[in-house]
C-alpha cells in the first residue's frame, strides 16, 4: 500500500528566506522516492493564480481581499491539494491559511473570528464518517525580525503590494504568526531564520527526521548550496 500523504506549509514574513529551502526539501523527498506536489498560495491552480495576481497588485478593502484569498484556497484545495494527498504525495505549500491570519488579520487588522469561520467553511472536507477541517500536518514557520527581513528584501527585487508595506505592518504580521503558532504548538515548527543557510536547513531536516518523514542521510545529501 502507498504511504499516506503529508501536507507541509511554509510561512513567515516576506524576506524570511523560505524559497530555497522549499526547493531543497522537495529534492530531499524525491530522493527518498516520494512524489512531491510543490505549490503555493494564493495560487496553485489557473483560477487561483489569476486571483493571486489581483490580490498582489490591486488595491481593495480587507474583506474583498480575504474573500478572494479564500476563494483561491477553495479551488486549490479541491483541485490540487486534496487529490495529491489522496494519491499519497508530499504536498509542500508556500504559505497557507496562517498567512491569512498573519497578513489580513495581523497586518491589516481584519476580524479574526470571521477568518476562523471562513477557515472552517473553506477547509472542511467530508471524510469517511467524519467531517474534518483540513490543516497542514506541519507548518515550518521562518521566524525573523522584521528589520532584518526588510534589509534582505531591499537588496532583492521590485516589491509587490505587501512587500512595499512599512516595517510596522510586518511587526503586526509577525505577531499574527506568533499568535497562530501559540494556538497550534503541535503543528508549528519554529525555524530561527536569522541563522545561516546551513543552520536553517539543519533545523528543517531535524523537524522532518523527528517526525519519521525523512532519513538523515538524505537530508545531508540534498542540502541547498
Ligand atoms: P510570497 O509567498 O512571498 O511569494 P513571492 O516569493 O513570489 O513573493 O508572496 C505572497 C504574498 O501574499 C506575501 O506578501 C503574503 C501575501 N499573502 C497574504 O497576504 N495572505 C495570504 O493568505 C497569503 C497566502 C499570502
Short mmCIF file of C-alpha atoms and ligand atoms in Angstrom, two decimals:
data_model
loop_
_atom_site.label_atom_id
_atom_site.label_comp_id
_atom_site.label_asym_id
_atom_site.label_seq_id
_atom_site.Cartn_x
_atom_site.Cartn_y
_atom_site.Cartn_z
CA UNK A 1 0.00 0.00 0.00
CA UNK A 2 1.22 3.51 -0.74
CA UNK A 3 2.19 5.83 2.08
CA UNK A 4 -0.29 8.42 3.36
CA UNK A 5 0.12 11.94 2.04
CA UNK A 6 1.93 14.60 4.04
CA UNK A 7 0.92 18.26 3.95
CA UNK A 8 3.62 20.77 4.90
CA UNK A 9 3.21 24.55 4.70
CA UNK A 10 5.93 27.22 4.78
CA UNK A 11 5.25 30.51 6.49
CA UNK A 12 6.95 33.68 7.60
CA UNK A 13 7.15 37.37 6.75
CA UNK A 14 8.42 38.46 3.33
CA UNK A 15 12.22 38.21 3.22
CA UNK A 16 12.47 35.36 5.75
CA UNK A 17 14.08 33.09 3.11
CA UNK A 18 11.63 30.23 2.52
CA UNK A 19 12.14 29.73 -1.22
CA UNK A 20 15.49 27.93 -1.50
CA UNK A 21 14.55 25.58 1.32
CA UNK A 22 11.21 24.61 -0.22
CA UNK A 23 13.01 23.53 -3.40
CA UNK A 24 15.65 21.65 -1.44
CA UNK A 25 13.08 19.86 0.69
CA UNK A 26 11.24 18.80 -2.46
CA UNK A 27 14.55 17.34 -3.68
CA UNK A 28 15.07 15.51 -0.39
CA UNK A 29 11.65 13.85 -0.50
CA UNK A 30 12.10 12.93 -4.17
CA UNK A 31 15.48 11.39 -3.34
CA UNK A 32 13.57 9.11 -0.98
CA UNK A 33 11.26 8.07 -3.80
CA UNK A 34 8.30 10.19 -2.73
CA UNK A 35 6.12 12.03 -5.23
CA UNK A 36 6.08 15.75 -4.35
CA UNK A 37 3.50 18.37 -5.21
CA UNK A 38 5.15 21.77 -4.94
CA UNK A 39 2.61 24.56 -4.81
CA UNK A 40 1.83 27.99 -3.35
CA UNK A 41 -0.85 30.33 -2.08
CA UNK A 42 -2.51 32.40 -3.18
CA UNK A 43 -2.33 30.31 -6.34
CA UNK A 44 -1.65 26.73 -7.34
CA UNK A 45 -4.39 26.44 -9.99
CA UNK A 46 -5.06 28.56 -13.12
CA UNK A 47 -8.03 30.24 -11.42
CA UNK A 48 -6.21 30.78 -8.13
CA UNK A 49 -3.17 32.22 -9.95
CA UNK A 50 -5.46 34.81 -11.59
CA UNK A 51 -6.80 35.70 -8.15
CA UNK A 52 -3.22 35.91 -6.84
CA UNK A 53 -2.30 38.47 -9.42
CA UNK A 54 -5.34 40.59 -8.47
CA UNK A 55 -4.69 40.28 -4.72
CA UNK A 56 -0.99 41.17 -5.04
CA UNK A 57 -1.44 44.10 -7.42
CA UNK A 58 -4.82 45.77 -6.89
CA UNK A 59 -5.96 47.98 -4.05
CA UNK A 60 -9.11 46.75 -2.30
CA UNK A 61 -10.75 46.69 1.11
CA UNK A 62 -9.73 43.98 3.54
CA UNK A 63 -12.93 41.92 3.24
CA UNK A 64 -12.66 41.78 -0.55
CA UNK A 65 -9.06 40.65 -0.20
CA UNK A 66 -9.98 37.96 2.34
CA UNK A 67 -12.80 36.62 0.15
CA UNK A 68 -10.56 36.42 -2.92
CA UNK A 69 -7.84 34.63 -0.94
CA UNK A 70 -10.29 32.07 0.44
CA UNK A 71 -11.88 31.60 -2.99
CA UNK A 72 -8.42 30.85 -4.38
CA UNK A 73 -7.80 28.48 -1.46
CA UNK A 74 -11.02 26.58 -2.08
CA UNK A 75 -10.13 25.99 -5.72
CA UNK A 76 -6.58 25.00 -4.78
CA UNK A 77 -7.74 22.53 -2.11
CA UNK A 78 -10.32 20.93 -4.37
CA UNK A 79 -8.21 20.65 -7.49
CA UNK A 80 -4.65 20.18 -6.24
CA UNK A 81 -4.10 19.63 -2.51
CA UNK A 82 -6.80 17.05 -1.70
CA UNK A 83 -6.17 14.92 -4.83
CA UNK A 84 -2.41 15.00 -4.16
CA UNK A 85 -2.85 13.90 -0.54
CA UNK A 86 -5.24 11.18 -1.64
CA UNK A 87 -2.53 9.87 -4.02
CA UNK A 88 -0.01 9.81 -1.17
CA UNK A 89 2.08 12.79 -2.32
CA UNK A 90 4.12 15.04 -0.10
CA UNK A 91 2.49 18.44 -0.60
CA UNK A 92 4.83 21.37 0.01
CA UNK A 93 2.84 24.58 0.02
CA UNK A 94 4.45 28.02 0.08
CA UNK A 95 2.00 29.72 2.52
CA UNK A 96 -1.48 28.63 3.55
CA UNK A 97 -4.17 29.90 5.95
CA UNK A 98 -1.74 31.02 8.67
CA UNK A 99 -0.67 33.72 6.19
CA UNK A 100 -4.24 34.99 6.05
CA UNK A 101 -4.34 35.24 9.85
CA UNK A 102 -0.94 36.95 9.88
CA UNK A 103 -1.31 39.34 6.89
CA UNK A 104 -5.03 40.10 6.72
CA UNK A 105 -5.68 39.52 10.44
CA UNK A 106 -2.47 40.88 11.99
CA UNK A 107 -1.21 43.18 9.24
CA UNK A 108 -4.49 44.68 8.05
CA UNK A 109 -6.40 44.26 11.33
CA UNK A 110 -9.19 42.15 9.82
CA UNK A 111 -11.53 40.40 12.28
CA UNK A 112 -10.02 37.09 13.39
CA UNK A 113 -13.36 35.46 14.19
CA UNK A 114 -14.55 35.99 10.64
CA UNK A 115 -11.30 34.43 9.41
CA UNK A 116 -11.94 31.40 11.64
CA UNK A 117 -15.43 30.99 10.21
CA UNK A 118 -14.12 31.16 6.65
CA UNK A 119 -11.34 28.74 7.54
CA UNK A 120 -13.87 26.18 8.79
CA UNK A 121 -16.10 26.74 5.84
CA UNK A 122 -13.49 26.55 3.10
CA UNK A 123 -11.29 23.82 4.57
CA UNK A 124 -13.96 21.38 5.73
CA UNK A 125 -13.68 18.12 3.94
CA UNK A 126 -16.12 15.25 4.07
CA UNK A 127 -14.18 12.28 5.36
CA UNK A 128 -15.39 8.70 5.80
CA UNK A 129 -17.91 9.09 8.62
CA UNK A 130 -16.50 12.42 9.81
CA UNK A 131 -16.11 15.93 8.53
CA UNK A 132 -12.78 17.50 9.35
CA UNK A 133 -11.07 20.81 8.77
CA UNK A 134 -8.02 20.30 6.57
CA UNK A 135 -4.83 21.76 8.09
CA UNK A 136 -1.18 21.18 7.28
CA UNK A 137 0.41 18.26 9.14
CA UNK A 138 3.31 20.57 9.84
CA UNK A 139 3.95 24.27 9.36
CA UNK A 140 7.54 25.45 9.08
CA UNK A 141 7.50 28.97 10.44
CA UNK A 142 10.52 31.01 9.32
CA UNK A 143 10.77 33.48 12.16
CA UNK A 144 12.89 36.57 11.54
CA UNK A 145 12.96 40.12 12.95
CA UNK A 146 11.05 42.43 10.56
CA UNK A 147 14.01 44.86 10.38
CA UNK A 148 16.32 42.09 9.16
CA UNK A 149 13.76 40.84 6.65
CA UNK A 150 13.27 44.37 5.30
CA UNK A 151 17.01 44.72 4.79
CA UNK A 152 17.15 41.40 2.90
CA UNK A 153 14.22 42.41 0.69
CA UNK A 154 15.60 45.83 -0.16
CA UNK A 155 18.63 44.09 -1.69
CA UNK A 156 16.45 41.87 -3.84
CA UNK A 157 13.63 42.73 -6.23
CA UNK A 158 10.73 45.02 -7.12
CA UNK A 159 8.29 44.74 -4.20
CA UNK A 160 4.65 43.63 -4.58
CA UNK A 161 1.77 45.24 -2.67
CA UNK A 162 2.62 43.55 0.63
CA UNK A 163 6.39 43.74 0.33
CA UNK A 164 6.08 47.50 -0.12
CA UNK A 165 4.49 47.88 3.34
CA UNK A 166 6.38 49.65 6.14
CA UNK A 167 8.13 47.71 8.90
CA UNK A 168 5.24 48.38 11.36
CA UNK A 169 2.99 46.30 9.08
CA UNK A 170 5.45 43.41 9.29
CA UNK A 171 5.68 43.76 13.05
CA UNK A 172 1.94 43.11 13.17
CA UNK A 173 2.24 40.23 10.66
CA UNK A 174 5.00 38.67 12.80
CA UNK A 175 2.78 38.97 15.88
CA UNK A 176 -0.03 37.33 13.91
CA UNK A 177 2.22 34.36 13.17
CA UNK A 178 3.36 34.13 16.80
CA UNK A 179 -0.26 34.05 17.92
CA UNK A 180 -1.19 31.31 15.45
CA UNK A 181 1.86 29.28 16.50
CA UNK A 182 0.87 29.59 20.17
CA UNK A 183 -2.59 28.24 19.30
CA UNK A 184 -1.25 25.15 17.50
CA UNK A 185 2.13 24.31 19.05
CA UNK A 186 1.99 20.71 17.81
CA UNK A 187 1.66 21.75 14.19
CA UNK A 188 4.17 24.63 14.11
CA UNK A 189 7.91 24.07 13.91
CA UNK A 190 9.66 27.40 14.52
CA UNK A 191 12.73 27.91 12.37
CA UNK A 192 15.19 30.58 13.50
CA UNK A 193 15.60 32.23 10.11
CA UNK A 194 18.28 34.65 11.33
CA UNK A 195 20.82 31.84 11.11
CA UNK A 196 22.85 30.98 8.01
CA UNK A 197 21.57 28.73 5.24
CA UNK A 198 23.27 25.58 6.56
CA UNK A 199 21.85 26.00 10.09
CA UNK A 200 18.37 26.75 8.73
CA UNK A 201 18.49 23.59 6.60
CA UNK A 202 19.54 21.57 9.63
CA UNK A 203 16.61 22.90 11.65
CA UNK A 204 14.19 21.99 8.86
CA UNK A 205 15.51 18.50 8.28
CA UNK A 206 15.69 17.76 12.03
CA UNK A 207 11.98 18.54 12.23
CA UNK A 208 11.36 16.11 9.33
CA UNK A 209 13.59 13.40 10.79
CA UNK A 210 11.88 13.70 14.21
CA UNK A 211 8.53 13.02 12.55
CA UNK A 212 9.98 10.00 10.74
CA UNK A 213 9.38 11.62 7.34
CA UNK A 214 12.98 11.93 6.19
CA UNK A 215 16.12 9.83 6.61
CA UNK A 216 19.06 11.79 8.00
CA UNK A 217 21.44 10.71 5.20
CA UNK A 218 19.11 12.01 2.50
CA UNK A 219 18.80 15.31 4.36
CA UNK A 220 22.60 15.73 4.38
CA UNK A 221 22.90 14.89 0.70
CA UNK A 222 20.25 17.29 -0.55
CA UNK A 223 21.33 20.42 1.33
CA UNK A 224 20.92 23.62 -0.79
CA UNK A 225 24.26 25.14 -1.92
P1 LIG B 1 5.17 35.11 -1.40
O1 LIG B 1 4.57 33.87 -0.91
O2 LIG B 1 6.19 35.73 -0.52
O3 LIG B 1 5.69 34.84 -2.84
P2 LIG B 1 6.92 35.51 -3.57
O4 LIG B 1 8.07 34.70 -3.08
O5 LIG B 1 6.59 35.33 -5.01
O6 LIG B 1 6.95 36.95 -3.13
O7 LIG B 1 4.09 36.25 -1.73
C1 LIG B 1 2.78 36.15 -1.45
C2 LIG B 1 2.32 37.41 -0.75
O8 LIG B 1 0.93 37.23 -0.45
C3 LIG B 1 3.02 37.67 0.56
O9 LIG B 1 3.34 39.03 0.66
C4 LIG B 1 1.98 37.34 1.60
C5 LIG B 1 0.68 37.54 0.89
N1 LIG B 1 -0.41 36.67 1.40
C6 LIG B 1 -1.44 37.23 2.13
O10 LIG B 1 -1.45 38.46 2.37
N2 LIG B 1 -2.44 36.43 2.60
C7 LIG B 1 -2.47 35.09 2.37
O11 LIG B 1 -3.39 34.37 2.81
C8 LIG B 1 -1.40 34.51 1.60
C9 LIG B 1 -1.41 33.04 1.31
C10 LIG B 1 -0.39 35.34 1.13
#
